[in-house]
PDB file of C-alpha atoms in Angstrom:
ATOM      1  CA  MET A   1      22.217 -54.225 -34.544  1.00  0.00           C
ATOM      2  CA  ARG A   2      23.229 -56.051 -31.414  1.00  0.00           C
ATOM      3  CA  TRP A   3      22.195 -59.478 -32.703  1.00  0.00           C
ATOM      4  CA  LYS A   4      24.390 -58.972 -35.814  1.00  0.00           C
ATOM      5  CA  ASP A   5      27.399 -58.323 -33.604  1.00  0.00           C
ATOM      6  CA  LYS A   6      26.697 -61.545 -31.702  1.00  0.00           C
ATOM      7  CA  ILE A   7      26.454 -63.532 -34.942  1.00  0.00           C
ATOM      8  CA  ILE A   8      29.728 -62.061 -36.186  1.00  0.00           C
ATOM      9  CA  ASN A   9      31.455 -62.841 -32.878  1.00  0.00           C
ATOM     10  CA  VAL A  10      30.151 -66.433 -32.896  1.00  0.00           C
ATOM     11  CA  ALA A  11      31.276 -66.867 -36.531  1.00  0.00           C
ATOM     12  CA  ILE A  12      34.761 -65.583 -35.697  1.00  0.00           C
ATOM     13  CA  PHE A  13      34.970 -67.869 -32.660  1.00  0.00           C
ATOM     14  CA  VAL A  14      33.853 -70.939 -34.647  1.00  0.00           C
ATOM     15  CA  THR A  15      36.356 -70.128 -37.393  1.00  0.00           C
ATOM     16  CA  ILE A  16      39.245 -69.812 -34.931  1.00  0.00           C
ATOM     17  CA  VAL A  17      38.354 -72.993 -33.046  1.00  0.00           C
ATOM     18  CA  GLY A  18      37.767 -74.900 -36.305  1.00  0.00           C
ATOM     19  CA  GLY A  19      41.098 -73.740 -37.706  1.00  0.00           C
ATOM     20  CA  ALA A  20      42.915 -74.771 -34.528  1.00  0.00           C
ATOM     21  CA  LEU A  21      41.314 -78.224 -34.654  1.00  0.00           C
ATOM     22  CA  LEU A  22      42.282 -78.658 -38.308  1.00  0.00           C
ATOM     23  CA  VAL A  23      45.893 -77.766 -37.590  1.00  0.00           C
ATOM     24  CA  LYS A  24      46.014 -80.140 -34.629  1.00  0.00           C
ATOM     25  CA  TYR A  25      44.299 -83.201 -36.121  1.00  0.00           C
ATOM     26  CA  LEU A  26      45.079 -83.166 -39.840  1.00  0.00           C
ATOM     27  CA  PRO A  27      48.447 -84.609 -40.878  1.00  0.00           C
ATOM     28  CA  GLY A  28      50.896 -81.852 -41.625  1.00  0.00           C
ATOM     29  CA  VAL A  29      52.164 -81.170 -45.082  1.00  0.00           C
ATOM     30  CA  VAL A  30      55.819 -80.220 -45.128  1.00  0.00           C
ATOM     31  CA  PRO A  31      56.494 -77.165 -47.307  1.00  0.00           C
ATOM     32  CA  TYR A  32      58.716 -77.858 -50.311  1.00  0.00           C
ATOM     33  CA  TRP A  33      61.514 -75.646 -49.003  1.00  0.00           C
ATOM     34  CA  GLN A  34      61.751 -77.799 -45.831  1.00  0.00           C
ATOM     35  CA  CYS A  35      62.016 -81.093 -47.748  1.00  0.00           C
ATOM     36  CA  SER A  36      65.321 -82.905 -48.211  1.00  0.00           C
ATOM     37  CA  GLU A  37      67.545 -82.389 -51.236  1.00  0.00           C
ATOM     38  CA  VAL A  38      66.955 -86.036 -52.143  1.00  0.00           C
ATOM     39  CA  TYR A  39      63.187 -85.475 -52.213  1.00  0.00           C
ATOM     40  CA  LYS A  40      63.677 -82.428 -54.447  1.00  0.00           C
ATOM     41  CA  ARG A  41      65.715 -84.521 -56.917  1.00  0.00           C
ATOM     42  CA  TYR A  42      63.274 -87.433 -57.121  1.00  0.00           C
ATOM     43  CA  HIS A  43      59.802 -85.930 -56.658  1.00  0.00           C
ATOM     44  CA  LYS A  44      59.292 -85.414 -60.407  1.00  0.00           C
ATOM     45  CA  VAL A  45      60.830 -88.694 -61.598  1.00  0.00           C
ATOM     46  CA  GLU A  46      58.260 -90.704 -63.518  1.00  0.00           C
ATOM     47  CA  GLY A  47      57.629 -94.116 -61.991  1.00  0.00           C
ATOM     48  CA  VAL A  48      58.910 -93.034 -58.565  1.00  0.00           C
ATOM     49  CA  ARG A  49      56.775 -91.656 -55.742  1.00  0.00           C
ATOM     50  CA  ALA A  50      58.888 -89.503 -53.428  1.00  0.00           C
ATOM     51  CA  THR A  51      57.680 -88.689 -49.918  1.00  0.00           C
ATOM     52  CA  TYR A  52      59.419 -86.610 -47.262  1.00  0.00           C
ATOM     53  CA  ILE A  53      58.534 -87.327 -43.637  1.00  0.00           C
ATOM     54  CA  LYS A  54      59.592 -84.733 -41.091  1.00  0.00           C
ATOM     55  CA  ASN A  55      60.114 -85.873 -37.477  1.00  0.00           C
ATOM     56  CA  PHE A  56      59.838 -89.609 -38.138  1.00  0.00           C
ATOM     57  CA  PRO A  57      60.003 -91.323 -34.703  1.00  0.00           C
ATOM     58  CA  LEU A  58      62.917 -93.741 -34.284  1.00  0.00           C
ATOM     59  CA  ASN A  59      62.241 -94.435 -30.633  1.00  0.00           C
ATOM     60  CA  ASP A  60      60.792 -92.662 -27.604  1.00  0.00           C
ATOM     61  CA  THR A  61      63.276 -89.784 -27.769  1.00  0.00           C
ATOM     62  CA  LEU A  62      64.624 -89.496 -31.333  1.00  0.00           C
ATOM     63  CA  THR A  63      62.964 -88.189 -34.479  1.00  0.00           C
ATOM     64  CA  ILE A  64      64.592 -87.561 -37.856  1.00  0.00           C
ATOM     65  CA  GLY A  65      63.705 -86.661 -41.409  1.00  0.00           C
ATOM     66  CA  VAL A  66      63.168 -89.513 -43.876  1.00  0.00           C
ATOM     67  CA  THR A  67      62.835 -89.502 -47.638  1.00  0.00           C
ATOM     68  CA  LEU A  68      60.928 -92.489 -49.022  1.00  0.00           C
ATOM     69  CA  LEU A  69      61.304 -93.419 -52.683  1.00  0.00           C
ATOM     70  CA  GLU A  70      58.719 -95.944 -53.891  1.00  0.00           C
ATOM     71  CA  ALA A  71      58.609 -97.466 -57.360  1.00  0.00           C
ATOM     72  CA  THR A  72      55.118 -97.134 -58.811  1.00  0.00           C
ATOM     73  CA  ASP A  73      55.886 -99.408 -61.769  1.00  0.00           C
ATOM     74  CA  SER A  74      58.619-101.733 -63.046  1.00  0.00           C
ATOM     75  CA  ALA A  75      60.358 -98.936 -64.963  1.00  0.00           C
ATOM     76  CA  GLY A  76      60.550 -96.855 -61.779  1.00  0.00           C
ATOM     77  CA  TRP A  77      62.039 -99.804 -59.886  1.00  0.00           C
ATOM     78  CA  GLU A  78      64.666-100.342 -62.611  1.00  0.00           C
ATOM     79  CA  TYR A  79      65.452 -96.627 -62.466  1.00  0.00           C
ATOM     80  CA  LEU A  80      66.000 -96.777 -58.688  1.00  0.00           C
ATOM     81  CA  LEU A  81      68.124 -99.939 -58.951  1.00  0.00           C
ATOM     82  CA  GLN A  82      70.377 -98.248 -61.493  1.00  0.00           C
ATOM     83  CA  ALA A  83      70.508 -94.890 -59.678  1.00  0.00           C
ATOM     84  CA  PHE A  84      71.539 -96.576 -56.422  1.00  0.00           C
ATOM     85  CA  ASN A  85      73.890 -99.103 -58.084  1.00  0.00           C
ATOM     86  CA  ILE A  86      72.074-102.121 -56.635  1.00  0.00           C
ATOM     87  CA  PRO A  87      73.779-105.329 -57.784  1.00  0.00           C
ATOM     88  CA  GLN A  88      71.655-108.203 -59.060  1.00  0.00           C
ATOM     89  CA  GLU A  89      72.936-110.389 -56.195  1.00  0.00           C
ATOM     90  CA  MET A  90      71.056-108.229 -53.686  1.00  0.00           C
ATOM     91  CA  ILE A  91      67.831-108.758 -55.611  1.00  0.00           C
ATOM     92  CA  GLU A  92      68.410-112.505 -55.672  1.00  0.00           C
ATOM     93  CA  ASP A  93      69.118-112.555 -51.904  1.00  0.00           C
ATOM     94  CA  ALA A  94      65.570-111.256 -51.303  1.00  0.00           C
ATOM     95  CA  ASP A  95      64.247-114.606 -52.513  1.00  0.00           C
ATOM     96  CA  SER A  96      66.132-116.322 -49.676  1.00  0.00           C
ATOM     97  CA  GLY A  97      64.384-114.192 -47.038  1.00  0.00           C
ATOM     98  CA  LEU A  98      66.763-111.225 -46.726  1.00  0.00           C
ATOM     99  CA  ASP A  99      64.458-108.409 -47.809  1.00  0.00           C
ATOM    100  CA  ILE A 100      65.883-105.289 -46.163  1.00  0.00           C
ATOM    101  CA  CYS A 101      69.419-104.134 -46.940  1.00  0.00           C
ATOM    102  CA  THR A 102      70.943-101.155 -45.141  1.00  0.00           C
ATOM    103  CA  TRP A 103      74.102 -99.142 -45.774  1.00  0.00           C
ATOM    104  CA  GLN A 104      75.720 -95.754 -45.163  1.00  0.00           C
ATOM    105  CA  ALA A 105      75.790 -93.006 -47.769  1.00  0.00           C
ATOM    106  CA  ILE A 106      77.186 -89.488 -47.964  1.00  0.00           C
ATOM    107  CA  LYS A 107      74.751 -86.747 -46.871  1.00  0.00           C
ATOM    108  CA  ASP A 108      72.404 -85.569 -49.654  1.00  0.00           C
ATOM    109  CA  CYS A 109      73.979 -88.109 -52.020  1.00  0.00           C
ATOM    110  CA  PRO A 110      72.431 -91.468 -51.073  1.00  0.00           C
ATOM    111  CA  GLU A 111      73.412 -92.947 -54.428  1.00  0.00           C
ATOM    112  CA  THR A 112      77.062 -92.894 -53.247  1.00  0.00           C
ATOM    113  CA  ARG A 113      77.848 -95.479 -50.605  1.00  0.00           C
ATOM    114  CA  TYR A 114      80.184 -94.506 -47.813  1.00  0.00           C
ATOM    115  CA  ASP A 115      82.594 -97.060 -46.434  1.00  0.00           C
ATOM    116  CA  SER A 116      83.900 -95.810 -43.078  1.00  0.00           C
ATOM    117  CA  TRP A 117      86.474 -98.607 -43.015  1.00  0.00           C
ATOM    118  CA  LEU A 118      88.263 -97.038 -45.981  1.00  0.00           C
ATOM    119  CA  SER A 119      88.213 -93.455 -44.736  1.00  0.00           C
ATOM    120  CA  ASP A 120      90.326 -91.721 -42.099  1.00  0.00           C
ATOM    121  CA  ASP A 121      88.001 -88.707 -41.812  1.00  0.00           C
ATOM    122  CA  SER A 122      84.957 -90.572 -40.490  1.00  0.00           C
ATOM    123  CA  ASP A 123      84.346 -87.904 -37.842  1.00  0.00           C
ATOM    124  CA  GLU A 124      84.194 -85.130 -40.442  1.00  0.00           C
ATOM    125  CA  VAL A 125      81.929 -86.836 -42.986  1.00  0.00           C
ATOM    126  CA  VAL A 126      78.210 -86.633 -42.320  1.00  0.00           C
ATOM    127  CA  VAL A 127      76.570 -89.860 -43.388  1.00  0.00           C
ATOM    128  CA  GLU A 128      72.980 -90.905 -43.777  1.00  0.00           C
ATOM    129  CA  ILE A 129      71.490 -94.360 -43.621  1.00  0.00           C
ATOM    130  CA  VAL A 130      69.935 -95.852 -46.737  1.00  0.00           C
ATOM    131  CA  SER A 131      67.628 -98.845 -46.443  1.00  0.00           C
ATOM    132  CA  MET A 132      66.079-100.776 -49.299  1.00  0.00           C
ATOM    133  CA  SER A 133      63.125-103.160 -49.256  1.00  0.00           C
ATOM    134  CA  ILE A 134      63.197-105.301 -52.368  1.00  0.00           C
ATOM    135  CA  LYS A 135      59.759-106.839 -51.844  1.00  0.00           C
ATOM    136  CA  ASN A 136      58.135-103.407 -51.385  1.00  0.00           C
ATOM    137  CA  GLN A 137      60.306-101.846 -54.111  1.00  0.00           C
ATOM    138  CA  GLU A 138      61.211 -98.876 -51.952  1.00  0.00           C
ATOM    139  CA  ILE A 139      64.301 -97.071 -50.752  1.00  0.00           C
ATOM    140  CA  CYS A 140      64.341 -95.065 -47.494  1.00  0.00           C
ATOM    141  CA  ILE A 141      66.939 -92.408 -46.795  1.00  0.00           C
ATOM    142  CA  PHE A 142      67.223 -91.629 -43.090  1.00  0.00           C
ATOM    143  CA  HIS A 143      68.735 -88.159 -42.705  1.00  0.00           C
ATOM    144  CA  THR A 144      70.820 -88.825 -39.602  1.00  0.00           C
ATOM    145  CA  GLN A 145      72.984 -86.234 -37.878  1.00  0.00           C
ATOM    146  CA  ASP A 146      75.071 -88.284 -35.452  1.00  0.00           C
ATOM    147  CA  LYS A 147      76.071 -91.803 -34.338  1.00  0.00           C
ATOM    148  CA  GLU A 148      73.154 -92.098 -31.896  1.00  0.00           C
ATOM    149  CA  GLU A 149      70.631 -91.558 -34.704  1.00  0.00           C
ATOM    150  CA  GLN A 150      72.535 -93.904 -37.029  1.00  0.00           C
ATOM    151  CA  ASN A 151      72.554 -96.675 -34.425  1.00  0.00           C
ATOM    152  CA  ALA A 152      68.829 -96.194 -33.766  1.00  0.00           C
ATOM    153  CA  VAL A 153      68.091 -96.496 -37.495  1.00  0.00           C
ATOM    154  CA  PHE A 154      70.175 -99.664 -37.809  1.00  0.00           C
ATOM    155  CA  ASP A 155      68.381-101.173 -34.798  1.00  0.00           C
ATOM    156  CA  LYS A 156      64.973-100.313 -36.275  1.00  0.00           C
ATOM    157  CA  ARG A 157      65.838-101.764 -39.679  1.00  0.00           C
ATOM    158  CA  ILE A 158      67.290-104.966 -38.180  1.00  0.00           C
ATOM    159  CA  GLU A 159      64.052-105.457 -36.228  1.00  0.00           C
ATOM    160  CA  ALA A 160      62.077-104.995 -39.454  1.00  0.00           C
ATOM    161  CA  ASN A 161      64.085-107.787 -41.093  1.00  0.00           C
ATOM    162  CA  LEU A 162      63.401-110.330 -38.356  1.00  0.00           C
TER     163      LEU A 162
END
Protein backbone atom coordinates (compact mmCIF):
# COMPACT_ATOMS: atom_id res chain seq x y z
CA MET A 1 0.00 0.00 0.00
CA ARG A 2 2.85 2.35 0.71
CA TRP A 3 4.14 2.38 -2.87
CA LYS A 4 0.65 3.39 -4.12
CA ASP A 5 0.68 6.39 -1.80
CA LYS A 6 4.07 7.42 -3.18
CA ILE A 7 2.83 7.14 -6.76
CA ILE A 8 -0.24 9.22 -5.95
CA ASN A 9 1.89 11.87 -4.22
CA VAL A 10 4.32 12.03 -7.17
CA ALA A 11 1.38 12.30 -9.62
CA ILE A 12 -0.14 15.16 -7.61
CA PHE A 13 3.22 16.94 -7.43
CA VAL A 14 3.84 16.58 -11.18
CA THR A 15 0.33 17.85 -11.93
CA ILE A 16 0.77 20.93 -9.72
CA VAL A 17 4.21 21.77 -11.10
CA GLY A 18 3.06 21.15 -14.69
CA GLY A 19 0.01 23.36 -14.20
CA ALA A 20 2.14 26.15 -12.74
CA LEU A 21 4.54 25.96 -15.69
CA LEU A 22 1.66 26.09 -18.18
CA VAL A 23 0.20 29.17 -16.52
CA LYS A 24 3.59 30.88 -16.47
CA TYR A 25 4.82 30.11 -19.99
CA LEU A 26 1.73 29.89 -22.19
CA PRO A 27 0.30 33.18 -23.46
CA GLY A 28 -2.73 34.17 -21.46
CA VAL A 29 -6.17 34.21 -22.93
CA VAL A 30 -8.24 37.12 -21.70
CA PRO A 31 -11.75 36.06 -20.63
CA TYR A 32 -14.54 37.57 -22.73
CA TRP A 33 -15.91 39.58 -19.81
CA GLN A 34 -12.53 41.37 -19.44
CA CYS A 35 -12.32 42.35 -23.12
CA SER A 36 -13.10 45.87 -24.33
CA GLU A 37 -16.54 46.93 -25.51
CA VAL A 38 -15.04 47.52 -28.95
CA TYR A 39 -13.81 43.92 -29.11
CA LYS A 40 -17.27 42.69 -28.11
CA ARG A 41 -18.85 44.68 -30.97
CA TYR A 42 -16.44 43.52 -33.67
CA HIS A 43 -15.43 39.97 -32.73
CA LYS A 44 -18.26 38.40 -34.76
CA VAL A 45 -18.06 40.70 -37.80
CA GLU A 46 -17.34 38.66 -40.91
CA GLY A 47 -14.15 39.74 -42.66
CA VAL A 48 -12.72 41.33 -39.49
CA ARG A 49 -10.47 39.60 -36.98
CA ALA A 50 -10.78 41.26 -33.57
CA THR A 51 -8.11 40.74 -30.92
CA TYR A 52 -7.97 42.18 -27.41
CA ILE A 53 -4.54 42.55 -25.82
CA LYS A 54 -4.47 43.16 -22.08
CA ASN A 55 -1.42 44.94 -20.61
CA PHE A 56 0.18 45.91 -23.93
CA PRO A 57 3.55 47.54 -23.06
CA LEU A 58 3.91 51.14 -24.23
CA ASN A 59 7.26 51.69 -22.57
CA ASP A 60 9.17 50.48 -19.52
CA THR A 61 6.49 51.60 -17.06
CA LEU A 62 3.14 51.83 -18.88
CA THR A 63 0.82 49.09 -20.09
CA ILE A 64 -2.69 49.48 -21.50
CA GLY A 65 -5.42 47.48 -23.17
CA VAL A 66 -5.51 47.45 -26.97
CA THR A 67 -8.16 46.22 -29.37
CA LEU A 68 -6.81 45.28 -32.80
CA LEU A 69 -9.18 45.06 -35.76
CA GLU A 70 -7.66 43.38 -38.82
CA ALA A 71 -9.37 42.99 -42.17
CA THR A 72 -9.15 39.38 -43.33
CA ASP A 73 -10.46 40.19 -46.82
CA SER A 74 -11.33 43.18 -49.01
CA ALA A 75 -14.95 43.23 -47.82
CA GLY A 76 -13.78 43.42 -44.20
CA TRP A 77 -11.45 46.31 -45.05
CA GLU A 78 -14.28 48.19 -46.80
CA TYR A 79 -16.46 47.56 -43.75
CA LEU A 80 -13.82 49.03 -41.42
CA LEU A 81 -13.24 52.04 -43.70
CA GLN A 82 -16.96 52.81 -43.67
CA ALA A 83 -17.44 52.13 -39.95
CA PHE A 84 -14.58 54.48 -39.04
CA ASN A 85 -15.46 57.11 -41.68
CA ILE A 86 -12.04 56.96 -43.35
CA PRO A 87 -11.92 59.39 -46.28
CA GLN A 88 -10.45 58.23 -49.58
CA GLU A 89 -7.72 60.89 -49.27
CA MET A 90 -6.22 59.03 -46.32
CA ILE A 91 -6.01 55.86 -48.39
CA GLU A 92 -4.32 57.75 -51.22
CA ASP A 93 -1.81 59.33 -48.79
CA ALA A 94 -0.56 55.82 -47.93
CA ASP A 95 0.87 55.57 -51.44
CA SER A 96 3.08 58.59 -50.71
CA GLY A 97 4.64 56.89 -47.67
CA LEU A 98 2.31 58.00 -44.86
CA ASP A 99 0.99 54.63 -43.72
CA ILE A 100 -0.03 55.15 -40.09
CA CYS A 101 -2.70 57.70 -39.19
CA THR A 102 -3.58 58.41 -35.56
CA TRP A 103 -6.44 60.34 -33.96
CA GLN A 104 -8.45 60.69 -30.75
CA ALA A 105 -11.85 59.09 -30.27
CA ILE A 106 -14.43 59.00 -27.50
CA LYS A 107 -14.05 56.07 -25.07
CA ASP A 108 -15.74 52.85 -26.25
CA CYS A 109 -16.81 54.62 -29.45
CA PRO A 110 -13.69 54.70 -31.65
CA GLU A 111 -15.80 55.30 -34.75
CA THR A 112 -16.49 58.85 -33.44
CA ARG A 113 -13.51 61.16 -33.65
CA TYR A 114 -12.94 63.57 -30.82
CA ASP A 115 -11.59 67.02 -31.56
CA SER A 116 -10.31 68.55 -28.31
CA TRP A 117 -9.88 71.91 -30.04
CA LEU A 118 -13.65 72.20 -30.44
CA SER A 119 -14.59 71.14 -26.93
CA ASP A 120 -14.44 73.04 -23.64
CA ASP A 121 -14.84 69.91 -21.49
CA SER A 122 -11.60 68.20 -22.53
CA ASP A 123 -10.80 67.31 -18.91
CA GLU A 124 -14.11 65.51 -18.44
CA VAL A 125 -14.15 63.49 -21.67
CA VAL A 126 -12.20 60.24 -21.63
CA VAL A 127 -10.60 59.71 -25.01
CA GLU A 128 -8.83 56.78 -26.57
CA ILE A 129 -6.27 56.76 -29.33
CA VAL A 130 -7.13 55.15 -32.65
CA SER A 131 -4.37 54.27 -35.08
CA MET A 132 -4.81 52.89 -38.58
CA SER A 133 -2.28 51.13 -40.80
CA ILE A 134 -3.48 51.23 -44.38
CA LYS A 135 -0.84 48.84 -45.72
CA ASN A 136 -1.63 46.23 -43.04
CA GLN A 137 -5.38 46.93 -43.25
CA GLU A 138 -5.73 47.17 -39.49
CA ILE A 139 -7.09 49.57 -36.91
CA CYS A 140 -5.75 49.66 -33.32
CA ILE A 141 -7.73 51.18 -30.48
CA PHE A 142 -5.52 52.06 -27.52
CA HIS A 143 -7.70 52.22 -24.40
CA THR A 144 -5.93 55.10 -22.67
CA GLN A 145 -6.93 56.51 -19.29
CA ASP A 146 -4.93 59.73 -19.04
CA LYS A 147 -2.68 62.20 -20.89
CA GLU A 148 0.51 60.30 -20.00
CA GLU A 149 -0.79 57.15 -21.71
CA GLN A 150 -2.07 59.15 -24.69
CA ASN A 151 1.30 60.83 -25.18
CA ALA A 152 3.10 57.48 -24.93
CA VAL A 153 0.81 56.01 -27.61
CA PHE A 154 1.38 58.97 -29.93
CA ASP A 155 5.15 58.66 -29.45
CA LYS A 156 5.04 54.93 -30.21
CA ARG A 157 2.92 55.40 -33.33
CA ILE A 158 5.10 58.26 -34.64
CA GLU A 159 8.17 56.02 -34.25
CA ALA A 160 6.37 53.28 -36.21
CA ASN A 161 5.78 55.71 -39.08
CA LEU A 162 9.43 56.71 -39.41
